[in-house]
PDB file of C-alpha atoms and ligand atoms in Angstrom:
ATOM      1  CA  UNK A   1      67.990  16.031  53.991  1.00  0.00           C
ATOM      2  CA  UNK A   2      68.624  12.767  54.318  1.00  0.00           C
ATOM      3  CA  UNK A   3      67.139  11.307  57.383  1.00  0.00           C
ATOM      4  CA  UNK A   4      68.812  10.028  60.370  1.00  0.00           C
ATOM      5  CA  UNK A   5      67.265   7.476  62.090  1.00  0.00           C
ATOM      6  CA  UNK A   6      66.694   9.199  65.833  1.00  0.00           C
ATOM      7  CA  UNK A   7      66.672  12.786  64.302  1.00  0.00           C
ATOM      8  CA  UNK A   8      63.409  14.524  65.137  1.00  0.00           C
ATOM      9  CA  UNK A   9      60.970  16.262  62.513  1.00  0.00           C
ATOM     10  CA  UNK A  10      59.781  19.870  62.753  1.00  0.00           C
ATOM     11  CA  UNK A  11      56.616  22.006  63.271  1.00  0.00           C
ATOM     12  CA  UNK A  12      55.707  24.511  60.823  1.00  0.00           C
ATOM     13  CA  UNK A  13      53.320  26.348  61.351  1.00  0.00           C
ATOM     14  CA  UNK A  14      51.112  28.699  58.680  1.00  0.00           C
ATOM     15  CA  UNK A  15      49.382  31.776  59.659  1.00  0.00           C
ATOM     16  CA  UNK A  16      47.578  34.281  57.850  1.00  0.00           C
ATOM     17  CA  UNK A  17      44.415  36.166  57.629  1.00  0.00           C
ATOM     18  CA  UNK A  18      41.031  34.065  56.580  1.00  0.00           C
ATOM     19  CA  UNK A  19      41.802  33.390  52.341  1.00  0.00           C
ATOM     20  CA  UNK A  20      45.550  34.597  52.760  1.00  0.00           C
ATOM     21  CA  UNK A  21      46.317  31.125  51.327  1.00  0.00           C
ATOM     22  CA  UNK A  22      47.222  29.151  53.924  1.00  0.00           C
ATOM     23  CA  UNK A  23      45.242  26.027  53.397  1.00  0.00           C
ATOM     24  CA  UNK A  24      46.400  25.333  49.877  1.00  0.00           C
ATOM     25  CA  UNK A  25      49.826  26.267  50.241  1.00  0.00           C
ATOM     26  CA  UNK A  26      49.818  23.560  53.501  1.00  0.00           C
ATOM     27  CA  UNK A  27      48.406  21.362  50.983  1.00  0.00           C
ATOM     28  CA  UNK A  28      51.613  22.052  48.440  1.00  0.00           C
ATOM     29  CA  UNK A  29      54.165  22.239  50.729  1.00  0.00           C
ATOM     30  CA  UNK A  30      53.069  18.293  52.268  1.00  0.00           C
ATOM     31  CA  UNK A  31      52.779  16.922  48.875  1.00  0.00           C
ATOM     32  CA  UNK A  32      56.334  18.104  47.749  1.00  0.00           C
ATOM     33  CA  UNK A  33      58.361  16.943  51.173  1.00  0.00           C
ATOM     34  CA  UNK A  34      56.318  13.715  50.711  1.00  0.00           C
ATOM     35  CA  UNK A  35      57.266  13.267  47.606  1.00  0.00           C
ATOM     36  CA  UNK A  36      61.376  14.070  48.500  1.00  0.00           C
ATOM     37  CA  UNK A  37      60.481  11.426  50.864  1.00  0.00           C
ATOM     38  CA  UNK A  38      60.192  12.891  54.252  1.00  0.00           C
ATOM     39  CA  UNK A  39      57.611  11.948  56.619  1.00  0.00           C
ATOM     40  CA  UNK A  40      55.215  14.595  57.269  1.00  0.00           C
ATOM     41  CA  UNK A  41      51.440  14.888  57.836  1.00  0.00           C
ATOM     42  CA  UNK A  42      49.350  17.634  57.104  1.00  0.00           C
ATOM     43  CA  UNK A  43      47.320  19.240  60.583  1.00  0.00           C
ATOM     44  CA  UNK A  44      45.121  22.095  61.355  1.00  0.00           C
ATOM     45  CA  UNK A  45      43.596  23.963  63.964  1.00  0.00           C
ATOM     46  CA  UNK A  46      40.748  24.284  64.956  1.00  0.00           C
ATOM     47  CA  UNK A  47      40.287  20.257  64.598  1.00  0.00           C
ATOM     48  CA  UNK A  48      36.737  20.026  64.057  1.00  0.00           C
ATOM     49  CA  UNK A  49      36.856  16.638  64.474  1.00  0.00           C
ATOM     50  CA  UNK A  50      36.724  15.934  67.926  1.00  0.00           C
ATOM     51  CA  UNK A  51      34.153  16.814  70.947  1.00  0.00           C
ATOM     52  CA  UNK A  52      35.473  20.498  71.118  1.00  0.00           C
ATOM     53  CA  UNK A  53      35.887  20.812  67.760  1.00  0.00           C
ATOM     54  CA  UNK A  54      32.363  20.578  66.934  1.00  0.00           C
ATOM     55  CA  UNK A  55      31.502  23.328  69.759  1.00  0.00           C
ATOM     56  CA  UNK A  56      33.925  25.554  67.767  1.00  0.00           C
ATOM     57  CA  UNK A  57      32.526  24.844  64.685  1.00  0.00           C
ATOM     58  CA  UNK A  58      29.116  25.039  65.551  1.00  0.00           C
ATOM     59  CA  UNK A  59      30.022  28.457  67.149  1.00  0.00           C
ATOM     60  CA  UNK A  60      31.595  30.009  64.061  1.00  0.00           C
ATOM     61  CA  UNK A  61      28.758  28.560  62.138  1.00  0.00           C
ATOM     62  CA  UNK A  62      27.036  31.065  64.221  1.00  0.00           C
ATOM     63  CA  UNK A  63      24.693  27.934  65.270  1.00  0.00           C
ATOM     64  CA  UNK A  64      25.610  28.469  69.180  1.00  0.00           C
ATOM     65  CA  UNK A  65      26.745  31.566  71.305  1.00  0.00           C
ATOM     66  CA  UNK A  66      29.176  31.225  73.554  1.00  0.00           C
ATOM     67  CA  UNK A  67      30.886  33.829  75.734  1.00  0.00           C
ATOM     68  CA  UNK A  68      34.477  35.151  74.232  1.00  0.00           C
ATOM     69  CA  UNK A  69      36.884  33.624  76.652  1.00  0.00           C
ATOM     70  CA  UNK A  70      34.971  30.400  76.965  1.00  0.00           C
ATOM     71  CA  UNK A  71      35.443  30.066  73.249  1.00  0.00           C
ATOM     72  CA  UNK A  72      38.886  31.498  73.620  1.00  0.00           C
ATOM     73  CA  UNK A  73      39.495  28.734  75.890  1.00  0.00           C
ATOM     74  CA  UNK A  74      37.837  25.600  73.796  1.00  0.00           C
ATOM     75  CA  UNK A  75      40.208  26.895  70.861  1.00  0.00           C
ATOM     76  CA  UNK A  76      43.079  26.330  73.605  1.00  0.00           C
ATOM     77  CA  UNK A  77      41.889  23.454  74.917  1.00  0.00           C
ATOM     78  CA  UNK A  78      41.372  21.968  71.119  1.00  0.00           C
ATOM     79  CA  UNK A  79      45.137  22.075  70.598  1.00  0.00           C
ATOM     80  CA  UNK A  80      46.248  20.475  74.437  1.00  0.00           C
ATOM     81  CA  UNK A  81      43.842  17.858  73.598  1.00  0.00           C
ATOM     82  CA  UNK A  82      46.566  17.518  70.196  1.00  0.00           C
ATOM     83  CA  UNK A  83      49.763  18.306  72.306  1.00  0.00           C
ATOM     84  CA  UNK A  84      51.201  14.936  73.647  1.00  0.00           C
ATOM     85  CA  UNK A  85      50.380  13.064  70.259  1.00  0.00           C
ATOM     86  CA  UNK A  86      52.531  15.973  68.083  1.00  0.00           C
ATOM     87  CA  UNK A  87      55.330  16.016  70.542  1.00  0.00           C
ATOM     88  CA  UNK A  88      55.663  12.144  70.226  1.00  0.00           C
ATOM     89  CA  UNK A  89      54.965  12.466  66.204  1.00  0.00           C
ATOM     90  CA  UNK A  90      57.883  15.320  66.033  1.00  0.00           C
ATOM     91  CA  UNK A  91      60.287  13.124  68.108  1.00  0.00           C
ATOM     92  CA  UNK A  92      59.450  10.045  66.418  1.00  0.00           C
ATOM     93  CA  UNK A  93      60.428  12.196  63.257  1.00  0.00           C
ATOM     94  CA  UNK A  94      57.637  12.710  61.667  1.00  0.00           C
ATOM     95  CA  UNK A  95      57.465  16.573  60.497  1.00  0.00           C
ATOM     96  CA  UNK A  96      53.819  18.103  60.860  1.00  0.00           C
ATOM     97  CA  UNK A  97      52.630  20.653  58.894  1.00  0.00           C
ATOM     98  CA  UNK A  98      49.898  23.168  60.803  1.00  0.00           C
ATOM     99  CA  UNK A  99      47.614  25.408  59.010  1.00  0.00           C
ATOM    100  CA  UNK A 100      46.704  27.600  62.170  1.00  0.00           C
ATOM    101  CA  UNK A 101      47.645  27.349  65.505  1.00  0.00           C
ATOM    102  CA  UNK A 102      48.154  29.446  69.289  1.00  0.00           C
ATOM    103  CA  UNK A 103      48.830  32.698  66.556  1.00  0.00           C
ATOM    104  CA  UNK A 104      45.338  32.428  65.574  1.00  0.00           C
ATOM    105  CA  UNK A 105      43.529  31.860  68.783  1.00  0.00           C
ATOM    106  CA  UNK A 106      45.656  35.065  70.512  1.00  0.00           C
ATOM    107  CA  UNK A 107      45.435  37.204  67.696  1.00  0.00           C
ATOM    108  CA  UNK A 108      41.584  36.196  66.871  1.00  0.00           C
ATOM    109  CA  UNK A 109      40.333  36.568  70.648  1.00  0.00           C
ATOM    110  CA  UNK A 110      42.522  39.967  70.913  1.00  0.00           C
ATOM    111  CA  UNK A 111      40.697  41.915  68.067  1.00  0.00           C
ATOM    112  CA  UNK A 112      37.852  40.810  70.030  1.00  0.00           C
ATOM    113  CA  UNK A 113      39.347  43.110  72.793  1.00  0.00           C
ATOM    114  CA  UNK A 114      40.108  40.436  75.070  1.00  0.00           C
ATOM    115  CA  UNK A 115      43.491  41.140  76.677  1.00  0.00           C
ATOM    116  CA  UNK A 116      46.383  40.301  75.245  1.00  0.00           C
ATOM    117  CA  UNK A 117      48.188  38.782  78.146  1.00  0.00           C
ATOM    118  CA  UNK A 118      45.357  37.097  78.948  1.00  0.00           C
ATOM    119  CA  UNK A 119      44.285  35.396  75.820  1.00  0.00           C
ATOM    120  CA  UNK A 120      48.527  34.017  75.771  1.00  0.00           C
ATOM    121  CA  UNK A 121      47.717  32.397  78.877  1.00  0.00           C
ATOM    122  CA  UNK A 122      46.301  28.945  78.298  1.00  0.00           C
ATOM    123  CA  UNK A 123      48.730  28.074  75.300  1.00  0.00           C
ATOM    124  CA  UNK A 124      51.773  28.500  77.544  1.00  0.00           C
ATOM    125  CA  UNK A 125      53.666  24.980  77.780  1.00  0.00           C
ATOM    126  CA  UNK A 126      52.199  24.014  73.939  1.00  0.00           C
ATOM    127  CA  UNK A 127      55.292  23.302  72.116  1.00  0.00           C
ATOM    128  CA  UNK A 128      56.443  25.896  70.065  1.00  0.00           C
ATOM    129  CA  UNK A 129      56.491  25.783  66.390  1.00  0.00           C
ATOM    130  CA  UNK A 130      60.189  25.494  64.564  1.00  0.00           C
ATOM    131  CA  UNK A 131      58.449  27.457  62.286  1.00  0.00           C
ATOM    132  CA  UNK A 132      55.601  29.995  61.940  1.00  0.00           C
ATOM    133  CA  UNK A 133      55.215  31.100  58.126  1.00  0.00           C
ATOM    134  CA  UNK A 134      52.851  34.039  58.215  1.00  0.00           C
ATOM    135  CA  UNK A 135      51.473  34.623  54.642  1.00  0.00           C
ATOM    136  CA  UNK A 136      51.016  38.269  54.680  1.00  0.00           C
ATOM    137  CA  UNK A 137      48.032  40.054  52.470  1.00  0.00           C
ATOM    138  CA  UNK A 138      45.770  42.940  53.637  1.00  0.00           C
ATOM    139  CA  UNK A 139      42.672  42.376  54.274  1.00  0.00           C
ATOM    140  CA  UNK A 140      41.352  43.846  51.350  1.00  0.00           C
ATOM    141  CA  UNK A 141      42.826  42.046  48.964  1.00  0.00           C
ATOM    142  CA  UNK A 142      41.957  38.669  51.226  1.00  0.00           C
ATOM    143  CA  UNK A 143      38.153  39.842  50.885  1.00  0.00           C
ATOM    144  CA  UNK A 144      38.893  39.829  46.839  1.00  0.00           C
ATOM    145  CA  UNK A 145      39.297  36.434  46.373  1.00  0.00           C
ATOM    146  CA  UNK A 146      35.754  35.777  45.880  1.00  0.00           C
ATOM    147  CA  UNK A 147      35.077  37.093  48.852  1.00  0.00           C
ATOM    148  CA  UNK A 148      34.704  35.968  52.333  1.00  0.00           C
ATOM    149  CA  UNK A 149      32.523  33.058  53.335  1.00  0.00           C
ATOM    150  CA  UNK A 150      29.628  32.862  56.005  1.00  0.00           C
ATOM    151  CA  UNK A 151      31.891  32.243  58.968  1.00  0.00           C
ATOM    152  CA  UNK A 152      31.610  34.450  62.340  1.00  0.00           C
ATOM    153  CA  UNK A 153      34.892  36.200  61.446  1.00  0.00           C
ATOM    154  CA  UNK A 154      35.164  36.440  57.971  1.00  0.00           C
ATOM    155  CA  UNK A 155      34.318  40.155  57.956  1.00  0.00           C
ATOM    156  CA  UNK A 156      36.902  42.975  56.622  1.00  0.00           C
ATOM    157  CA  UNK A 157      36.748  45.495  59.484  1.00  0.00           C
ATOM    158  CA  UNK A 158      37.173  42.369  62.096  1.00  0.00           C
ATOM    159  CA  UNK A 159      40.305  41.029  59.531  1.00  0.00           C
ATOM    160  CA  UNK A 160      41.895  44.106  59.502  1.00  0.00           C
ATOM    161  CA  UNK A 161      42.158  43.966  63.769  1.00  0.00           C
ATOM    162  CA  UNK A 162      43.081  40.357  63.632  1.00  0.00           C
ATOM    163  CA  UNK A 163      45.947  41.497  61.512  1.00  0.00           C
ATOM    164  CA  UNK A 164      47.276  44.443  64.098  1.00  0.00           C
ATOM    165  CA  UNK A 165      47.357  41.650  66.610  1.00  0.00           C
ATOM    166  CA  UNK A 166      48.848  39.099  64.854  1.00  0.00           C
ATOM    167  CA  UNK A 167      51.669  42.194  64.303  1.00  0.00           C
ATOM    168  CA  UNK A 168      52.543  42.110  67.741  1.00  0.00           C
ATOM    169  CA  UNK A 169      53.346  37.833  68.345  1.00  0.00           C
ATOM    170  CA  UNK A 170      55.782  38.179  65.742  1.00  0.00           C
ATOM    171  CA  UNK A 171      59.017  36.322  66.858  1.00  0.00           C
ATOM    172  CA  UNK A 172      61.999  34.958  65.852  1.00  0.00           C
ATOM    173  CA  UNK A 173      60.350  31.614  64.901  1.00  0.00           C
ATOM    174  CA  UNK A 174      58.704  33.892  62.197  1.00  0.00           C
ATOM    175  CA  UNK A 175      58.837  34.460  58.494  1.00  0.00           C
ATOM    176  CA  UNK A 176      56.785  36.553  57.138  1.00  0.00           C
ATOM    177  CA  UNK A 177      55.991  35.861  52.883  1.00  0.00           C
ATOM    178  CA  UNK A 178      54.394  38.836  50.339  1.00  0.00           C
ATOM    179  CA  UNK A 179      50.691  36.171  50.137  1.00  0.00           C
ATOM    180  CA  UNK A 180      49.945  38.498  47.067  1.00  0.00           C
ATOM    181  CA  UNK A 181      52.508  36.867  45.101  1.00  0.00           C
ATOM    182  CA  UNK A 182      51.979  34.124  42.335  1.00  0.00           C
ATOM    183  CA  UNK A 183      51.183  30.712  43.751  1.00  0.00           C
ATOM    184  CA  UNK A 184      53.755  28.974  42.382  1.00  0.00           C
ATOM    185  CA  UNK A 185      56.234  31.742  43.648  1.00  0.00           C
ATOM    186  CA  UNK A 186      55.569  31.304  47.070  1.00  0.00           C
ATOM    187  CA  UNK A 187      55.181  28.228  47.083  1.00  0.00           C
ATOM    188  CA  UNK A 188      58.857  28.234  45.540  1.00  0.00           C
ATOM    189  CA  UNK A 189      59.857  30.527  48.965  1.00  0.00           C
ATOM    190  CA  UNK A 190      57.805  28.206  51.184  1.00  0.00           C
ATOM    191  CA  UNK A 191      59.724  24.802  50.483  1.00  0.00           C
ATOM    192  CA  UNK A 192      63.042  27.089  50.930  1.00  0.00           C
ATOM    193  CA  UNK A 193      61.915  27.631  53.926  1.00  0.00           C
ATOM    194  CA  UNK A 194      60.550  24.541  55.057  1.00  0.00           C
ATOM    195  CA  UNK A 195      63.493  22.421  53.869  1.00  0.00           C
ATOM    196  CA  UNK A 196      65.893  24.793  55.949  1.00  0.00           C
ATOM    197  CA  UNK A 197      63.986  24.157  59.022  1.00  0.00           C
ATOM    198  CA  UNK A 198      63.749  20.059  58.689  1.00  0.00           C
ATOM    199  CA  UNK A 199      67.354  20.363  57.983  1.00  0.00           C
ATOM    200  CA  UNK A 200      68.281  22.761  61.522  1.00  0.00           C
ATOM    201  CA  UNK A 201      65.443  20.001  63.086  1.00  0.00           C
ATOM    202  CA  UNK A 202      67.408  17.156  61.993  1.00  0.00           C
ATOM    203  CA  UNK A 203      70.807  18.010  63.215  1.00  0.00           C
ATOM    204  CA  UNK A 204      69.358  18.289  66.532  1.00  0.00           C
ATOM    205  CA  UNK A 205      67.705  21.680  67.785  1.00  0.00           C
ATOM    206  CA  UNK A 206      65.663  21.378  70.867  1.00  0.00           C
ATOM    207  CA  UNK A 207      61.489  21.776  70.602  1.00  0.00           C
ATOM    208  CA  UNK A 208      60.477  24.259  73.323  1.00  0.00           C
ATOM    209  CA  UNK A 209      57.299  25.696  74.725  1.00  0.00           C
ATOM    210  CA  UNK A 210      55.437  28.333  73.917  1.00  0.00           C
ATOM    211  CA  UNK A 211      55.463  31.868  75.782  1.00  0.00           C
ATOM    212  CA  UNK A 212      57.651  31.142  79.188  1.00  0.00           C
TER     213      UNK A 212
HETATM  214  P1  LIG B 301      39.671  27.276  59.785  1.00  0.00           P
HETATM  215  O1  LIG B 301      38.788  28.449  58.527  1.00  0.00           O
HETATM  216  O2  LIG B 301      41.209  27.764  58.945  1.00  0.00           O
HETATM  217  O3  LIG B 301      39.322  26.186  59.957  1.00  0.00           O
HETATM  218  O4  LIG B 301      39.852  28.464  61.215  1.00  0.00           O
HETATM  219  C1  LIG B 301      38.285  28.837  61.467  1.00  0.00           C
HETATM  220  C2  LIG B 301      38.348  30.041  62.173  1.00  0.00           C
HETATM  221  O5  LIG B 301      38.693  30.031  63.376  1.00  0.00           O
HETATM  222  C3  LIG B 301      39.277  31.219  61.470  1.00  0.00           C
HETATM  223  O6  LIG B 301      38.203  32.081  61.186  1.00  0.00           O
HETATM  224  C4  LIG B 301      40.279  31.096  62.942  1.00  0.00           C
HETATM  225  C5  LIG B 301      39.761  31.326  64.094  1.00  0.00           C
HETATM  226  N1  LIG B 301      40.452  30.823  65.370  1.00  0.00           N
HETATM  227  C6  LIG B 301      40.740  31.226  66.630  1.00  0.00           C
HETATM  228  O7  LIG B 301      39.715  32.321  66.451  1.00  0.00           O
HETATM  229  N2  LIG B 301      40.797  30.815  67.159  1.00  0.00           N
HETATM  230  C7  LIG B 301      41.841  30.166  66.988  1.00  0.00           C
HETATM  231  O8  LIG B 301      42.984  29.230  68.432  1.00  0.00           O
HETATM  232  C8  LIG B 301      41.738  28.797  65.466  1.00  0.00           C
HETATM  233  C9  LIG B 301      42.835  27.750  65.270  1.00  0.00           C
HETATM  234  C10 LIG B 301      41.330  29.671  64.614  1.00  0.00           C
END
């Protein structure tokens, strides 16, 4: 995976239910890729540092109430704010490992009963990930992992619905891994899948956009 001067980086997204292990696996992957000498950054959505991110954070903590469509559009805007930076990073050779993306946006809002196509519309034109790694784990098993926290969506029945909606978003960029595997075993699988993707992108696979 030697890095050519003008080869692009990869956009790799980790998705899954709350407590599926995405965040720790993302961090492990970033550490591994950095040790291999690759240019890589860890990103996450929602990005709670921006002003839309602060509104989202207050909503998730139940400190504010928002219409279901309003919060959906805020999550989407929170990704649009980062689109140009994302593109320039990837095109200049940095790979981004991203904890959640538009798939969370659609699956969580659709689980509230919003129309799937309506949910997808504001995401159209965002950069499509080169790879989506879905950490597959049942809502029950996720809940057993020290229990859910106190954030708005961390409830068993809701997470079951989210999972059903994730399933409808599956496409060729997805790789489903077993989120119930021991951490190191899963880490090994994720490394291999990610390295394969990075190599393909270095060889010139074009960037594409979501859901046209
Ligand atoms: P986090 O725990 O990964 O920070 O995500 C916060 C919550 O926000 C999580 O329950 C998933 C949800 N979410 C959405 O509803 N829409 C989105 O677009 C994103 C990125 C997350």
